[in-house]
């Protein structure tokens, strides 16, 4: 029988009877994540929800503030189309340059009785209406089409705009969001290869995302809580991407491996030592931290105790260097942010008094800064960033400004960009991969309808390039433009939600979001069914159950007012539960008797000795209890003299 089945099966292909899976095309997948951009003169594009490519506005009605033109959008999203058309859809009225190759019809030959001089006339509809009615002979070359005339007038402007905007190549066509946090995402870190993303939040957790193992559901593969009850303030990968540094609101930073396992925790200093150089670690909450860009054993941290410290990850018991910033007045001013330069030879710190201080790591260097800029900002500095060539320094502050500094001349800023609200101490500033664009996020103001924006600035021209809306209700805190993926990361959120937005372009970006979006989640099969396990606990049976504790029974009985015979508290106010209440702190009858003098409480005013002696005559005449026992030994009762008489006798002596 088996041989016959094998023989029959040999006549059919292996895939016979199996249903082929219909996989969605890549274009359909990316169209679901496409952002809705409307080309206007001033503004922003985006929302939390999924965008429809055909809609001119987002579902939430959030205005588009993109400065890019329709020509730039067409160049990004597809082949160039007719620039005179109002929509982005392909048009049939494409412009033909030069004389049209069409042949004149027979009707035109019959109308023109004279001899035709020069090239053939253009077809009807392309020339002026007055020329078509003329019966005279046409002399000279035919006039160009009207559409070509209009396009020639604007060709210079269009080419200039295309060259100006296309040279930035900002990937903004598509967007996805990594969710999971229940509060604003305050820190972000992407490894050098662009495979894993770390996001830290005010909900005290760090979520780890892996693009290679993540599907379209965009769920994190691990969630850790570095320090219980402390906000996550900074995350930084090592140069080899094998470990990462986690800085929280506590005084101790932690080192984790690539899979989220704790490797060590730095030492906490003695808070009773006044000189911070003599402590083995920070004594107050940390504010920022960054791994050395070249050395995998060195990290930098800043704290609210007013110091920066350089650590060796092989020794968690003490730091290797303590840096105390220069202060105008003696005291402790928190260091709000810190950063390495690209080569790891300089350190920049933002101090709470608004100053920017830079130290060069050279032999014999100390806490005295090489560059000191006092009052660089009018409020706390939230981020500083070096350029790779070591010439430009960026700073972001609570005062709502972004400043560009020339490290060769730090007396004044090269450019100050105002109108950038900032309400979070982790709001950063970053560069594009080619460092021609500066990007930063903005916070949502109380009465504003703009929302959280991601602003792009030209480093060379020092002017704004574009503003992109990330969320209408959430602030943008951290941002990063990954060089290998060519994707922009922006964290946002508020008091109730938080997420990481990833902006990308399928035609320009590589891997990262493009990989996980196209990977559908695995469907559940019959083999995945697992019944709920039934747990049998033998000690839960009455036979094996331990006798209840007498101590717990007594504690329970004491809490019961009936069993404990707890006296009832006197009633105040109206009565309830069958008890008579009081009106004006007493019953009506008690009030009337007190006012009439029938109830008098005189025991508080009487002398206890006199109150007892008033019954002495009755006790002598009719003894009942104690007197008969002393009738033979003490026939006459002797009482002690009053206290007043004894005091008078003592004074006489």
mmCIF file of N, CA and C in Angstrom, residues 623-634:
data_model
loop_
_atom_site.group_PDB
_atom_site.id
_atom_site.type_symbol
_atom_site.label_atom_id
_atom_site.label_comp_id
_atom_site.label_asym_id
_atom_site.label_seq_id
_atom_site.Cartn_x
_atom_site.Cartn_y
_atom_site.Cartn_z
ATOM 1 N N UNK A 623 -20.639 52.582 112.727
ATOM 2 C CA UNK A 623 -19.548 51.967 111.951
ATOM 3 C C UNK A 623 -20.012 50.687 111.264
ATOM 4 N N UNK A 624 -19.609 50.524 110.007
ATOM 5 C CA UNK A 624 -20.072 49.364 109.242
ATOM 6 C C UNK A 624 -18.902 48.532 108.695
ATOM 7 N N UNK A 625 -17.881 49.139 108.162
ATOM 8 C CA UNK A 625 -16.889 48.365 107.415
ATOM 9 C C UNK A 625 -15.545 48.284 108.134
ATOM 10 N N UNK A 626 -14.789 49.337 108.168
ATOM 11 C CA UNK A 626 -13.417 49.283 108.675
ATOM 12 C C UNK A 626 -13.349 49.555 110.182
ATOM 13 N N UNK A 627 -14.188 50.451 110.707
ATOM 14 C CA UNK A 627 -14.101 50.850 112.128
ATOM 15 C C UNK A 627 -14.253 49.687 113.100
ATOM 16 N N UNK A 628 -15.140 48.722 112.894
ATOM 17 C CA UNK A 628 -15.251 47.612 113.860
ATOM 18 C C UNK A 628 -13.973 46.801 114.000
ATOM 19 N N UNK A 629 -13.152 46.752 112.962
ATOM 20 C CA UNK A 629 -11.912 45.966 113.040
ATOM 21 C C UNK A 629 -10.899 46.603 113.963
ATOM 22 N N UNK A 630 -10.946 47.935 114.132
ATOM 23 C CA UNK A 630 -9.993 48.641 114.988
ATOM 24 C C UNK A 630 -10.646 49.154 116.280
ATOM 25 N N UNK A 631 -11.784 48.586 116.651
ATOM 26 C CA UNK A 631 -12.494 49.076 117.856
ATOM 27 C C UNK A 631 -11.721 48.793 119.149
ATOM 28 N N UNK A 632 -10.977 47.719 119.198
ATOM 29 C CA UNK A 632 -10.234 47.365 120.419
ATOM 30 C C UNK A 632 -8.836 47.987 120.414
ATOM 31 N N UNK A 633 -8.111 47.959 119.307
ATOM 32 C CA UNK A 633 -6.743 48.471 119.248
ATOM 33 C C UNK A 633 -6.693 49.979 119.074
ATOM 34 N N UNK A 634 -7.676 50.561 118.433
ATOM 35 C CA UNK A 634 -7.681 52.009 118.187
ATOM 36 C C UNK A 634 -9.112 52.517 118.332
#
